[in-house]
Structure formats: C-alpha cells, structure tokens
PDB file of C-alpha atoms in Angstrom:
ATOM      1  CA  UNK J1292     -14.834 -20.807 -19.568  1.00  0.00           C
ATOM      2  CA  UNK J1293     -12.163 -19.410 -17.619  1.00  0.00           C
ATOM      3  CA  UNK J1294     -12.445 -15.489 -16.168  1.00  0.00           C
ATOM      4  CA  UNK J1295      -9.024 -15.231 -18.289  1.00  0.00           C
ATOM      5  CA  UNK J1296     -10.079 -16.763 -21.066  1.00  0.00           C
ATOM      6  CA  UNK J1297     -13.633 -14.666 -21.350  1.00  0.00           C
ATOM      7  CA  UNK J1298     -11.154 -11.432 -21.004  1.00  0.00           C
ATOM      8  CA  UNK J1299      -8.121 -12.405 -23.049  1.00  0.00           C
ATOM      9  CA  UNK J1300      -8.076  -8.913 -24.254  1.00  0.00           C
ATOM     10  CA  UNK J1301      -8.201  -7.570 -20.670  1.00  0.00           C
ATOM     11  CA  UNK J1302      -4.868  -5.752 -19.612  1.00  0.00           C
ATOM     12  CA  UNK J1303      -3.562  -7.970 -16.785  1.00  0.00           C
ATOM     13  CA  UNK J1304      -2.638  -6.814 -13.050  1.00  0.00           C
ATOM     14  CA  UNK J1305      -1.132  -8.792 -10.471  1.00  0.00           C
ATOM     15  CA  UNK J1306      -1.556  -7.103  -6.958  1.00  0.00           C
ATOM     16  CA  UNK J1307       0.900  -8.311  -4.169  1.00  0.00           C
ATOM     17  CA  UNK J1308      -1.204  -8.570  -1.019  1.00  0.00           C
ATOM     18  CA  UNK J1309      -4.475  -7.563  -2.161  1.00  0.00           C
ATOM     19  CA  UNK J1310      -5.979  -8.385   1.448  1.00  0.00           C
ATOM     20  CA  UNK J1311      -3.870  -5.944   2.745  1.00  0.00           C
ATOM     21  CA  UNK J1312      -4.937  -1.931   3.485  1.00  0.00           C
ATOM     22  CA  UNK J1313      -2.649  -0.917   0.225  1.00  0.00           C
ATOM     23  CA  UNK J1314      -3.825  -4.046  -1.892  1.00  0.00           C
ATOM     24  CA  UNK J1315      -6.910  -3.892  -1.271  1.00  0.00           C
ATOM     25  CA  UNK J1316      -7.424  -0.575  -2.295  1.00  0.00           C
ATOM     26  CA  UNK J1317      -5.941  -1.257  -5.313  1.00  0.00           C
ATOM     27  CA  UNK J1318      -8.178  -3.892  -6.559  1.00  0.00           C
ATOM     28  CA  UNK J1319     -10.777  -2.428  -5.546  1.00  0.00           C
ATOM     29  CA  UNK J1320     -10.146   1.043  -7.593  1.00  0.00           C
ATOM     30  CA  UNK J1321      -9.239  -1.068 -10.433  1.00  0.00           C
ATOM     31  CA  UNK J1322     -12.602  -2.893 -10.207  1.00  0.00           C
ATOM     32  CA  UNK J1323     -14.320   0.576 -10.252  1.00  0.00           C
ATOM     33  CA  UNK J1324     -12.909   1.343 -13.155  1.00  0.00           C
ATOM     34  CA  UNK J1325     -14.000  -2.492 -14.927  1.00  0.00           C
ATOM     35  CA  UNK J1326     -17.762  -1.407 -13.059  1.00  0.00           C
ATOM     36  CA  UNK J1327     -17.787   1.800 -15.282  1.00  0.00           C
ATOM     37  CA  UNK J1328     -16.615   0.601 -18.278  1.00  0.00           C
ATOM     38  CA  UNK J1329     -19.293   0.692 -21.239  1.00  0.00           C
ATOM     39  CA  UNK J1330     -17.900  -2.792 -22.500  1.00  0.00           C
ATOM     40  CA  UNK J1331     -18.550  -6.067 -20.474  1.00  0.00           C
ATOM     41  CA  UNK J1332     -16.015  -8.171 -22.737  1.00  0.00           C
ATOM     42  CA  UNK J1333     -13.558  -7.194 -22.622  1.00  0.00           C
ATOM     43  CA  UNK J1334     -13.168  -5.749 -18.913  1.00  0.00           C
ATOM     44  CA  UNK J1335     -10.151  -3.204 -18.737  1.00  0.00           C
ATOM     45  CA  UNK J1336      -8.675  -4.952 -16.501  1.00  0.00           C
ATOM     46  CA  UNK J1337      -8.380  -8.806 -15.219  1.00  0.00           C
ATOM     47  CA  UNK J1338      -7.158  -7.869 -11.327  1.00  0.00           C
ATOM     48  CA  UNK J1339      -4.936 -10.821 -10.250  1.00  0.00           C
ATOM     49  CA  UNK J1340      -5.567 -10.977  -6.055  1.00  0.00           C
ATOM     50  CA  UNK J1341      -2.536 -12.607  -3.858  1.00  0.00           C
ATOM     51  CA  UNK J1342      -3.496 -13.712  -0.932  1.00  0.00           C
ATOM     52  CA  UNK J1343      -2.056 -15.903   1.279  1.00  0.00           C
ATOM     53  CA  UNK J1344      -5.530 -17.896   2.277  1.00  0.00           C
ATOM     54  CA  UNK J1345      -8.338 -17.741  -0.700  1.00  0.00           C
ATOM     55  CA  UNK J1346     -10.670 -18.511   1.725  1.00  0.00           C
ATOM     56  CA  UNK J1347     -11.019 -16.085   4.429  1.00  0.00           C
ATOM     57  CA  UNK J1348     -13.154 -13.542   4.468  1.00  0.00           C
ATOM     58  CA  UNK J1349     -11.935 -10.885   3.137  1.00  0.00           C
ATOM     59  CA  UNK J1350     -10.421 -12.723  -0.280  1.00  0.00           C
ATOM     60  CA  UNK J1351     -14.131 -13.743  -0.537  1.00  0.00           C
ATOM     61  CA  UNK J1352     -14.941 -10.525  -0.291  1.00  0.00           C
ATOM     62  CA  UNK J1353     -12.373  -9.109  -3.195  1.00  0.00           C
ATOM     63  CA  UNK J1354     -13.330 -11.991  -5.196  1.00  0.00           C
ATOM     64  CA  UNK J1355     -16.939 -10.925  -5.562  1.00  0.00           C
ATOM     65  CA  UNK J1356     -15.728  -7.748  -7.314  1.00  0.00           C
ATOM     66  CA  UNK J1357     -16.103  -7.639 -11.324  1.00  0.00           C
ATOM     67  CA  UNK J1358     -12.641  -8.705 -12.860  1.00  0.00           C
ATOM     68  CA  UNK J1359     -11.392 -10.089 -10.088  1.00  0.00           C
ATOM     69  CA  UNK J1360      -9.449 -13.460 -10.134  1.00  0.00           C
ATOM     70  CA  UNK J1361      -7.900 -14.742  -6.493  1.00  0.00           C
ATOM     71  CA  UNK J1362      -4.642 -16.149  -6.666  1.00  0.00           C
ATOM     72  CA  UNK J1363      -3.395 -18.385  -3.852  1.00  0.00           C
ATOM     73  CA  UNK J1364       0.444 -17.984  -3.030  1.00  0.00           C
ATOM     74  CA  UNK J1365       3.540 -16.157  -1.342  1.00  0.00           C
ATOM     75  CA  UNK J1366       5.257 -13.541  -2.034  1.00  0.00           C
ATOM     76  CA  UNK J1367       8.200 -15.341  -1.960  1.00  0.00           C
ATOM     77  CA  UNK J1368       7.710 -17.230  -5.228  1.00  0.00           C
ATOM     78  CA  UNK J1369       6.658 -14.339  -7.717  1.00  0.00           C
ATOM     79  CA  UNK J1370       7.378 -16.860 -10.734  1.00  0.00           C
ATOM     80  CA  UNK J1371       4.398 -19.008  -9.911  1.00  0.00           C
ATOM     81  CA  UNK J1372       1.678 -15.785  -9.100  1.00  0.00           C
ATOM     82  CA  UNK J1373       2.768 -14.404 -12.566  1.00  0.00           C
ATOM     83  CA  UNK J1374       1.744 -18.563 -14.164  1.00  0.00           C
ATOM     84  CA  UNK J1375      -1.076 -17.777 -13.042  1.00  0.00           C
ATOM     85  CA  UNK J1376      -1.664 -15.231 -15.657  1.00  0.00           C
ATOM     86  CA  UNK J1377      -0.912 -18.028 -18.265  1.00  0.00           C
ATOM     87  CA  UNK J1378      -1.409 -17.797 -21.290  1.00  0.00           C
ATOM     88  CA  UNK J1379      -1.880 -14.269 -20.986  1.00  0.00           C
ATOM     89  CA  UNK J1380       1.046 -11.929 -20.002  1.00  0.00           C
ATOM     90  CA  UNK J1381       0.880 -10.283 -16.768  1.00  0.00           C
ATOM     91  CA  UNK J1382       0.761  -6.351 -18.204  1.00  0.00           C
ATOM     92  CA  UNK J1383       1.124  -4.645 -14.627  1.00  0.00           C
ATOM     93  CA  UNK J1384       2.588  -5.335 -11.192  1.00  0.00           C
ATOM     94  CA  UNK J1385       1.555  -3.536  -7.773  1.00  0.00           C
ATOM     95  CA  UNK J1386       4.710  -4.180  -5.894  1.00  0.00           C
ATOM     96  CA  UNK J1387       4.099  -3.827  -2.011  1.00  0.00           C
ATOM     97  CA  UNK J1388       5.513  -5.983   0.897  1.00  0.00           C
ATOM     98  CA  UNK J1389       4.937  -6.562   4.378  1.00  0.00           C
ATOM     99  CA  UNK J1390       7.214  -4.443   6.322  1.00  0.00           C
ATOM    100  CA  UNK J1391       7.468  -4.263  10.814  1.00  0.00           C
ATOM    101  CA  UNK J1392       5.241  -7.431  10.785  1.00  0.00           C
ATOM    102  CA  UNK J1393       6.930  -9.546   7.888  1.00  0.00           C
ATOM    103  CA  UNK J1394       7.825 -13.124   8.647  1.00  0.00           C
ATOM    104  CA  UNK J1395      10.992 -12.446   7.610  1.00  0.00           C
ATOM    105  CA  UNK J1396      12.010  -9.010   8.910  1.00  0.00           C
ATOM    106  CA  UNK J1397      12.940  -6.261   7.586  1.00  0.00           C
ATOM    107  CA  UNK J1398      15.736  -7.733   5.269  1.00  0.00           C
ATOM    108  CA  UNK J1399      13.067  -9.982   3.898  1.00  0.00           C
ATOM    109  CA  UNK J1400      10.984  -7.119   2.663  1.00  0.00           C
ATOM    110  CA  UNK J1401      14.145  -6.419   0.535  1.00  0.00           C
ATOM    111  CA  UNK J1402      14.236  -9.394  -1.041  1.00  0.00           C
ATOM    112  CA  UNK J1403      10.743  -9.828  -1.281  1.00  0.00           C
ATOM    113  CA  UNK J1404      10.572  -6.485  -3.101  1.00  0.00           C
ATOM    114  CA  UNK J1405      13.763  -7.110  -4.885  1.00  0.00           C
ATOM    115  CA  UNK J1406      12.679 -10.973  -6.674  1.00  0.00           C
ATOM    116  CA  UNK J1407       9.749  -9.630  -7.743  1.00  0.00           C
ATOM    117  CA  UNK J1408      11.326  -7.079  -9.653  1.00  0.00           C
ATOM    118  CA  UNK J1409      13.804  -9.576 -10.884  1.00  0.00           C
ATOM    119  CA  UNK J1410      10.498 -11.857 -12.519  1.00  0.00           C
ATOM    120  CA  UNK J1411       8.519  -8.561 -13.964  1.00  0.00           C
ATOM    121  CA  UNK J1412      11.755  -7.850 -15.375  1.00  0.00           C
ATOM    122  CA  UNK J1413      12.167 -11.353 -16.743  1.00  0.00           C
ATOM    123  CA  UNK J1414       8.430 -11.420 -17.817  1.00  0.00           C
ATOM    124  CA  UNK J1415       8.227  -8.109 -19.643  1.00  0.00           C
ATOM    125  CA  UNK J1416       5.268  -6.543 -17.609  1.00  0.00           C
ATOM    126  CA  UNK J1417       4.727  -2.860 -18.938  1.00  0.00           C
ATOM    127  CA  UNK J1418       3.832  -1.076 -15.887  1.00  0.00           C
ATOM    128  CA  UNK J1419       6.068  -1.722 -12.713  1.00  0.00           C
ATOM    129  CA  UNK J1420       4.302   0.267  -9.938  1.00  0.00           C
ATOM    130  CA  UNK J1421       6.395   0.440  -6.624  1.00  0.00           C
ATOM    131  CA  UNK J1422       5.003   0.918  -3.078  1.00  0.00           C
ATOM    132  CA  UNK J1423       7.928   2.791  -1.268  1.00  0.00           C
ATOM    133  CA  UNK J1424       7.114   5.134   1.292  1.00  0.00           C
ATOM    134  CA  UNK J1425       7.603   8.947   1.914  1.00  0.00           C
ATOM    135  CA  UNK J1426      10.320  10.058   4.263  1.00  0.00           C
ATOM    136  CA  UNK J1427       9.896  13.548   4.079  1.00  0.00           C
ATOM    137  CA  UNK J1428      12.773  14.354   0.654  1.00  0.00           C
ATOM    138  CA  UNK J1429      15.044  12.795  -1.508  1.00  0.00           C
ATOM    139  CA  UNK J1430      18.113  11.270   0.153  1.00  0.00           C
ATOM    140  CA  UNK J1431      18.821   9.161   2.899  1.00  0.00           C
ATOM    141  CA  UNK J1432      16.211   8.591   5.693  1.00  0.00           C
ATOM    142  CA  UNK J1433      16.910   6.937   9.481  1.00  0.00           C
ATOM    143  CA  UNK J1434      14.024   5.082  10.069  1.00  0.00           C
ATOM    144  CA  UNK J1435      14.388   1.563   9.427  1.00  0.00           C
ATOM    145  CA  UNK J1436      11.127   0.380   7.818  1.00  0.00           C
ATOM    146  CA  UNK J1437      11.281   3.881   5.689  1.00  0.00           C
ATOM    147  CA  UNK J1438      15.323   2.224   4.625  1.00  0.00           C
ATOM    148  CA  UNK J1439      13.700  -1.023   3.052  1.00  0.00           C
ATOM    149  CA  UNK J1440      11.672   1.200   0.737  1.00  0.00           C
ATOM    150  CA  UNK J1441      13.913   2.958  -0.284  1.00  0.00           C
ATOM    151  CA  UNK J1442      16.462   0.609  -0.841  1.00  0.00           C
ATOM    152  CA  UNK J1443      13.664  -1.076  -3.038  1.00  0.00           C
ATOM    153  CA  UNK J1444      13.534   2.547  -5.130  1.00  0.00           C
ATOM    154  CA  UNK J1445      17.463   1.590  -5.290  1.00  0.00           C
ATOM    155  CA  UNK J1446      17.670  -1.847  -6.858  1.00  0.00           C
ATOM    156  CA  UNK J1447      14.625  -0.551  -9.565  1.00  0.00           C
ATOM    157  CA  UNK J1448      17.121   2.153 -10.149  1.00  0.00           C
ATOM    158  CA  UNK J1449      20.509   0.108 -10.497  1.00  0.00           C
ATOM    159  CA  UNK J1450      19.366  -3.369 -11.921  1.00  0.00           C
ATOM    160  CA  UNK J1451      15.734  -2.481 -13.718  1.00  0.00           C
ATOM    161  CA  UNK J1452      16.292   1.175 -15.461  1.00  0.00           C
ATOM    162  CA  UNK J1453      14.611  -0.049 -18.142  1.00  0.00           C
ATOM    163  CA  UNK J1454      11.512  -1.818 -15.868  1.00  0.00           C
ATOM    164  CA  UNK J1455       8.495   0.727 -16.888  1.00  0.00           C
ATOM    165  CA  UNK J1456       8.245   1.754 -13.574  1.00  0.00           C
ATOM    166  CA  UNK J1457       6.125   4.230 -11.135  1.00  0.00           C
ATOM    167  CA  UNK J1458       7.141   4.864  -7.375  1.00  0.00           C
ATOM    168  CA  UNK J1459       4.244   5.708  -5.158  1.00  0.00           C
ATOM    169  CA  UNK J1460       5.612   7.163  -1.687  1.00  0.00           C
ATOM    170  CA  UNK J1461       2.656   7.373   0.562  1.00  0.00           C
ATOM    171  CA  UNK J1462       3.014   9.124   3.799  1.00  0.00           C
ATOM    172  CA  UNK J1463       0.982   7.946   7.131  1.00  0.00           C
ATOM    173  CA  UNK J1464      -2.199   6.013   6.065  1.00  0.00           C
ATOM    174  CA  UNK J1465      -5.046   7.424   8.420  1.00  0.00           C
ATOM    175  CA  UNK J1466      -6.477   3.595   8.949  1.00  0.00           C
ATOM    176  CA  UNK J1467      -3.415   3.062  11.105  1.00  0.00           C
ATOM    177  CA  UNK J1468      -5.165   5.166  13.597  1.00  0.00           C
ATOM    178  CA  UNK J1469      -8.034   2.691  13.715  1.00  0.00           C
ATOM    179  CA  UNK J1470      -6.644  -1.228  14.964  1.00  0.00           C
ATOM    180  CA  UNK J1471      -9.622  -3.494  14.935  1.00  0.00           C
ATOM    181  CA  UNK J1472     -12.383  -2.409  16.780  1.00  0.00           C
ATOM    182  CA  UNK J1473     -12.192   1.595  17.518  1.00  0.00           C
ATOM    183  CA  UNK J1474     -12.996   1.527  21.166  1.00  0.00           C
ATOM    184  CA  UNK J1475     -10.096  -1.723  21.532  1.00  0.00           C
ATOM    185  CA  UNK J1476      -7.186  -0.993  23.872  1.00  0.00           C
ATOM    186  CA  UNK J1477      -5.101  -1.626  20.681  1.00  0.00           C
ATOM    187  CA  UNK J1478      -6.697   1.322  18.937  1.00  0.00           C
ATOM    188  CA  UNK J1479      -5.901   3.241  21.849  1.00  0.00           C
ATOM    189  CA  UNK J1480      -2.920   2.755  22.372  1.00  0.00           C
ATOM    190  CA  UNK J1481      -1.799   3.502  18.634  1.00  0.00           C
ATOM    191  CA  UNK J1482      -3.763   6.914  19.028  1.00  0.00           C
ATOM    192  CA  UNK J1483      -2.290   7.541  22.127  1.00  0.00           C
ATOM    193  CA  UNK J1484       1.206   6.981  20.385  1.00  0.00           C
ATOM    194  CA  UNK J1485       0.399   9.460  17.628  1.00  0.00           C
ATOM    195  CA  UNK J1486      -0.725  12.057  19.809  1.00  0.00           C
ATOM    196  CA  UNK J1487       2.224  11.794  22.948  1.00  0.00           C
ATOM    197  CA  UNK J1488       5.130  11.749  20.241  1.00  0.00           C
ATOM    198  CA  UNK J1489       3.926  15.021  18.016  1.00  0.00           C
ATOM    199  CA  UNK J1490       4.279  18.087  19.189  1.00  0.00           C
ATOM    200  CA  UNK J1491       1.823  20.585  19.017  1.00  0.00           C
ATOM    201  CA  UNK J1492       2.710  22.240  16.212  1.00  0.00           C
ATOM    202  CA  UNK J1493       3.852  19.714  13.985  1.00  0.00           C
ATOM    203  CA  UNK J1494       1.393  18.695  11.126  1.00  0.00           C
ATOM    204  CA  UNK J1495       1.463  15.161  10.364  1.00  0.00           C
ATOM    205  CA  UNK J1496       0.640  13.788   6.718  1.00  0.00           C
ATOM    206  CA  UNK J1497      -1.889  11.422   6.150  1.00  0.00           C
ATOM    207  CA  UNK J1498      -3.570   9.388   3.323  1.00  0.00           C
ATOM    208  CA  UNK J1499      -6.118   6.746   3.150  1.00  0.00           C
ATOM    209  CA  UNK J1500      -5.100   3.272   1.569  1.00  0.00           C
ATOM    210  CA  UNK J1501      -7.918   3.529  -0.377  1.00  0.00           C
ATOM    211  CA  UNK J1502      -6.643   6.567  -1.729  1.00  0.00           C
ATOM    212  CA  UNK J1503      -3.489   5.213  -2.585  1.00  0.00           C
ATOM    213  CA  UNK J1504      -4.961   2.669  -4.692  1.00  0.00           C
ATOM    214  CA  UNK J1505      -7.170   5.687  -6.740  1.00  0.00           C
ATOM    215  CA  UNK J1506      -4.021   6.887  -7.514  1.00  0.00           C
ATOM    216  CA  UNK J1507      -2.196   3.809  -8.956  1.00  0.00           C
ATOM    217  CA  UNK J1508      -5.338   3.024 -10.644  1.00  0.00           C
ATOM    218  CA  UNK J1509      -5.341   6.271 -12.346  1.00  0.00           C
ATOM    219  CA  UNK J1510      -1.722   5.433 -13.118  1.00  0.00           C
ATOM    220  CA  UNK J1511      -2.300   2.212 -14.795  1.00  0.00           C
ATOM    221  CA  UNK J1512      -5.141   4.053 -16.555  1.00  0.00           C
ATOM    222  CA  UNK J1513      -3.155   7.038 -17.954  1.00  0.00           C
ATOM    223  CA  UNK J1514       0.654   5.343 -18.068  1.00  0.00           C
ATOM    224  CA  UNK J1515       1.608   8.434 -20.385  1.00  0.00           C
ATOM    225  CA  UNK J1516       1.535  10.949 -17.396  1.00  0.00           C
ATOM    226  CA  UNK J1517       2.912   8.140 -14.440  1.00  0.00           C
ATOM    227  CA  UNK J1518       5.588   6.205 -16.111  1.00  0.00           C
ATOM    228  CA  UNK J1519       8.865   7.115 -15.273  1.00  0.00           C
ATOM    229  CA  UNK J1520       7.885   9.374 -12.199  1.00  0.00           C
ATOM    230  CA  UNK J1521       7.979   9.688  -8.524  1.00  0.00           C
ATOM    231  CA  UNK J1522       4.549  10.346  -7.007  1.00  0.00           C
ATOM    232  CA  UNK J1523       4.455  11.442  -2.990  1.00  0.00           C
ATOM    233  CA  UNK J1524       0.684  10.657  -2.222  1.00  0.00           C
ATOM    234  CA  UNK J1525      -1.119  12.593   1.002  1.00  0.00           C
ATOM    235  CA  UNK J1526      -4.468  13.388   1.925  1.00  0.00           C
ATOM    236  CA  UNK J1527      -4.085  15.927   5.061  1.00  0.00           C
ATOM    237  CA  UNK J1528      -1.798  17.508   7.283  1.00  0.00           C
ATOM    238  CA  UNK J1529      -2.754  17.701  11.157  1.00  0.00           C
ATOM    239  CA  UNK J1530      -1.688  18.269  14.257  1.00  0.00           C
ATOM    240  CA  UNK J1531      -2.250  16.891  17.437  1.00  0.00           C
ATOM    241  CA  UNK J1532      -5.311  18.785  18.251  1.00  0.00           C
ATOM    242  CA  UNK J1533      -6.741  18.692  14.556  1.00  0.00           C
ATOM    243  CA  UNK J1534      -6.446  15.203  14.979  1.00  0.00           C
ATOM    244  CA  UNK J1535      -8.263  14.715  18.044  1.00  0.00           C
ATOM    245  CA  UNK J1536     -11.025  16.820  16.513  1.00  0.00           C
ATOM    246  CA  UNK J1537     -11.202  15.084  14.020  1.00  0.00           C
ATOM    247  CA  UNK J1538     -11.631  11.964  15.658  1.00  0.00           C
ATOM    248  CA  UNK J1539     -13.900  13.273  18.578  1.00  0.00           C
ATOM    249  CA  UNK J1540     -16.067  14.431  15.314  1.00  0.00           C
ATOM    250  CA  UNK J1541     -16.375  10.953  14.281  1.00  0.00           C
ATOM    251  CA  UNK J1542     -16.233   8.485  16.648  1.00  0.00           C
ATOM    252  CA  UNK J1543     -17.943  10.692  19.439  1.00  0.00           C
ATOM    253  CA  UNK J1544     -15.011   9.662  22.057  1.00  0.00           C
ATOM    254  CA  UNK J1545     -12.024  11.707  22.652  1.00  0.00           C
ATOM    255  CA  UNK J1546      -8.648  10.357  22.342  1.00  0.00           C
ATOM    256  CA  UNK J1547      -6.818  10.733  25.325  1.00  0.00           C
ATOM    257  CA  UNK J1548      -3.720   8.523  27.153  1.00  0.00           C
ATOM    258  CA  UNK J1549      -5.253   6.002  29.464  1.00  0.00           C
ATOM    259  CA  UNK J1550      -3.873   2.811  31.210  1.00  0.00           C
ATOM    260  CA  UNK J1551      -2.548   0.914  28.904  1.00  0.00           C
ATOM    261  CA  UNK J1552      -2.091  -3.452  29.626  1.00  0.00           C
ATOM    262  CA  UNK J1553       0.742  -5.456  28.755  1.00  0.00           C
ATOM    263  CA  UNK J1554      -0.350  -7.177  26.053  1.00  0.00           C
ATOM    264  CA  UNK J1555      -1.023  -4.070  23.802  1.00  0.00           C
ATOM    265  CA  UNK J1556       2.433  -2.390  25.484  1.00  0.00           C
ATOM    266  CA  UNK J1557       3.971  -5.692  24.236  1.00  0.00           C
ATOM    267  CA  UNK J1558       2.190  -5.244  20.832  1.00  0.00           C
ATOM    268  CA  UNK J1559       3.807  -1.507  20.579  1.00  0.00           C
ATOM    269  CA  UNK J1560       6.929  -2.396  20.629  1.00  0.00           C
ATOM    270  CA  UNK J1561       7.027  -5.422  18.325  1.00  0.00           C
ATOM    271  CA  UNK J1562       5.312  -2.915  15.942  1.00  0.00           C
ATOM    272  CA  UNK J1563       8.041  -0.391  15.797  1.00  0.00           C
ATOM    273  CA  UNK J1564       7.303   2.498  18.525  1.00  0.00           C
ATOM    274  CA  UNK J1565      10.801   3.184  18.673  1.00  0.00           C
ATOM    275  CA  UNK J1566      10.573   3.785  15.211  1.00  0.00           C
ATOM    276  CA  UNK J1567       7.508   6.297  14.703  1.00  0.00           C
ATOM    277  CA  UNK J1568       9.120   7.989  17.734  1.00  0.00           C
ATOM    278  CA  UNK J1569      12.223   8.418  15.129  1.00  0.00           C
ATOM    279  CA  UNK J1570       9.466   9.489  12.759  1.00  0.00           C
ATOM    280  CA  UNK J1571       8.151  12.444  14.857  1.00  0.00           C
ATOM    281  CA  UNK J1572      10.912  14.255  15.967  1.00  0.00           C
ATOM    282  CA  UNK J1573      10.614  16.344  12.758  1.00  0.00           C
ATOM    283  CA  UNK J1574       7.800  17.390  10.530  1.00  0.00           C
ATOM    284  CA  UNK J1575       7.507  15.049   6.930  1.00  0.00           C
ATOM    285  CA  UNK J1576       5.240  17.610   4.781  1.00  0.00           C
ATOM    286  CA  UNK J1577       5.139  17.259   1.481  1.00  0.00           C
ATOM    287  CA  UNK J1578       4.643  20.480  -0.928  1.00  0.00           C
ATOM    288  CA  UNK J1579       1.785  20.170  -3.023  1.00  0.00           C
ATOM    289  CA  UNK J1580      -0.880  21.928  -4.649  1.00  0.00           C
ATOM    290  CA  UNK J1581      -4.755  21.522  -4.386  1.00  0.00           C
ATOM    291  CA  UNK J1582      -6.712  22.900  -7.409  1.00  0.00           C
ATOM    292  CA  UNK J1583     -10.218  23.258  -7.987  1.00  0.00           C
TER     293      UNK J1583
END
C-alpha cells in the first residue's frame, strides 16, 4: 500500500525545493508535528518533497522522516508535482524559488513563482503559503532579488485574491554566514562580506531557515490566525561586532578579512555582492515584540 493511500485522510503539502535551506525546514517542522501526533493513521500531514534528484543525499535523508513522500520534478511543471498527490488533493503549497542562483535568472523566479500560483489556483489548494522576502517596509524596494519577491506578493494580490494565502517575509537567514565547510575560503569570504559592508552601528536581522519553516508549520497548523496575513519572520538583530562574537563564541576562530582567491572573488560576484552591498547601506529592522 501506497504512503498516500495508508494516509488518505492526511492533509496534503507539497513543498517546492524541500532540499533547499527554506524547504527543508519546512518538511522537517511538518514531520515534527506527524512525530508528535497521538494518531499513527492518519498522520496530520502527508509532506510532498520536490527535489530535483531523489537520490542524493540529502532527499534520502528527508525521505526517512515520518510522512514524508519524495517527489521527483521541476519547478517548472507544477501541474505534474501536484499529480503526484493523485487521488488525493494537494491541501497546501510552500511556494519558494531559487532566486541569484536560478537557472533561469531572476525573471525566471517570477514565473516560476507566478505558474505555480496559476495551478494551486486551478487545483483548489486551501492554504497558499508564499516565500517573499523582507525588505525592510511596505512599498517598493531596490534590490533586485528582494523585486522578484515582491512582485510574486503582486501577482497573488492581482490574479489570486481569492488563493487562501500567507506571505512569509524572512529577513537574512543566519546559515548564509556558513558556505560549506566553516573554515572554507567560501565561508570566509561571505563573512568577510557581511562584516566590511555594515557599519558599526547598524543591526542586521537574522533568522534561521529552520525557523522559518516552525513558523509556516505553525501556520498550516492554526490557518485561523495565518490566513490572509503578512508575517515578517526574524530571529536577531546584530551588528558587526555582535556578530563576530557570536561567531568567535562558536566556532572558536575570529572572522576577520583575509586574502581572498579568484575563484571565491569570482563566486561573490555571480552571487549578488553588488546586491547585499545595496542591502547594507541602510538598516532593515523589523518592529516586533518578544513575550515571555
């Protein structure tokens, strides 16, 4: 018997890139919540995975979790991840897309973001939860990769008011700070690029992927209190030297601009370091409340 067909009653979830940082904390949040559940049939959730490759590592990895089912495909053709849910209807959608280092640039993001909407639309999923990205307000933003989300935000607006929706805007996930291996000259250089375009008093957001995807599992869990709303997701403000700190605390090495070679200079710049230099010129903090 099928993983579908032992949880027909389970509330499906397709999860665009679920290999990704963002995706993956998704399923995995999700899959906490089928580990805690009192009932083993049905789980609350069946957790459709996209990925690209089933059979790399870390798909094997997600597909061990309880609930999970991999599905193989692009996020080009949204139609056939959503058959995949068949005969079941897919009940949610995590809608994220590669940005910088998409195949298809920046534009395709767009489109990527925008088709998908198109088939949830079609398909009549119940919870429509957007990955856009915080850019410091409401309104219009400069940064390129920070336009694409938004202009996602847009089309859910104009051609899907009536698409269930949430909009998650996350600001600067902290596991950009660690490329790979900590102590690679990758890793260094992206620290070194955080630190040389702050200044030293501006606080920089951050969140953890993983705790984006606590959040739009709680969503999913409780759509009463997330449907229809605009969430801005961070973990911690910090400057320059807070974040050193931080990092010395950890790692036990301090994070200081060294020699950098061309390969990871050539890296930088196909990653968009014109763009977080855009980014840091001003100060995104968000205004929210911590009780407890």
């Amino acid at each position: 018997m099928s993983q579908l067909a032992a949880n027909i009653q389970s509330k499906v979830v397709l999860v665009l890139l679920a290999t990704g940082k963002q995706g993956s904390g998704v399923v995995r949040a999700l899959a906490k919540q089928n580990d805690a559940s009192s009932s083993s049939n049905p789980l609350p959730w069946t957790i459709l995975a996209q990925t690209r490759d089933a059979s790399s590592s870390k798909s094997r990895a997600l597909g061990e979790l309880r609930g999970v089912r991999l599905v193989e495909g692009s996020a080009d053709s949204p139609e056939l991840l959503f058959d995949a849910a068949l005969p079941d209807p897919v009940y949610a959608v995590y809608s994220v897309q590669l940005g910088l280092d998409n195949p298809r640039g920046l534009d395709g993001e767009v489109e990527q973001a925008k088709r998908l909407a198109d088939v949830a639309a079609e398909r009549g999923v119940k919870h429509f939860i957007y990955a856009g990205g915080n850019f410091g307000g409401e309104g219009e933003t400069y940064v390129p990769h920070l336009k694409t989300k938004l202009a996602g935000e847009e089309y859910l607006r104009a051609v899907h008011p009536t698409l269930p929706t949430t909009i998650l805007r996350p600001v600067t996930f902290m596991d950009q700070l660690v490329q790979g291996d900590p102590a690679s000259t990758i890793s260094r250089l992206t620290k070194i690029m955080f630190l040389c375009q702050l200044r030293p008093s501006t606080r920089l957001q951050f969140v953890a992927a993983s705790d984006v995807g606590a959040v739009a599992a709680l969503a999913l869990q409780h759509p009463e209190e997330y449907l229809g709303r605009v969430v801005d997701v961070a973990g911690d403000a910090l400057t320059p030297a807070e974040l050193e700190a931080g990092w010395r605390e950890v790692f036990g090495v301090e994070m200081r601009p060294g020699m950098v070679g061309g390969s990871a200079l050539s890296w930088a710049v196909k990653n968009g370091t014109r763009e977080l230099r855009l980014m840091f010129k001003v100060s995104f903090i968000l205004l929210f409340q911590i009780s407890g």
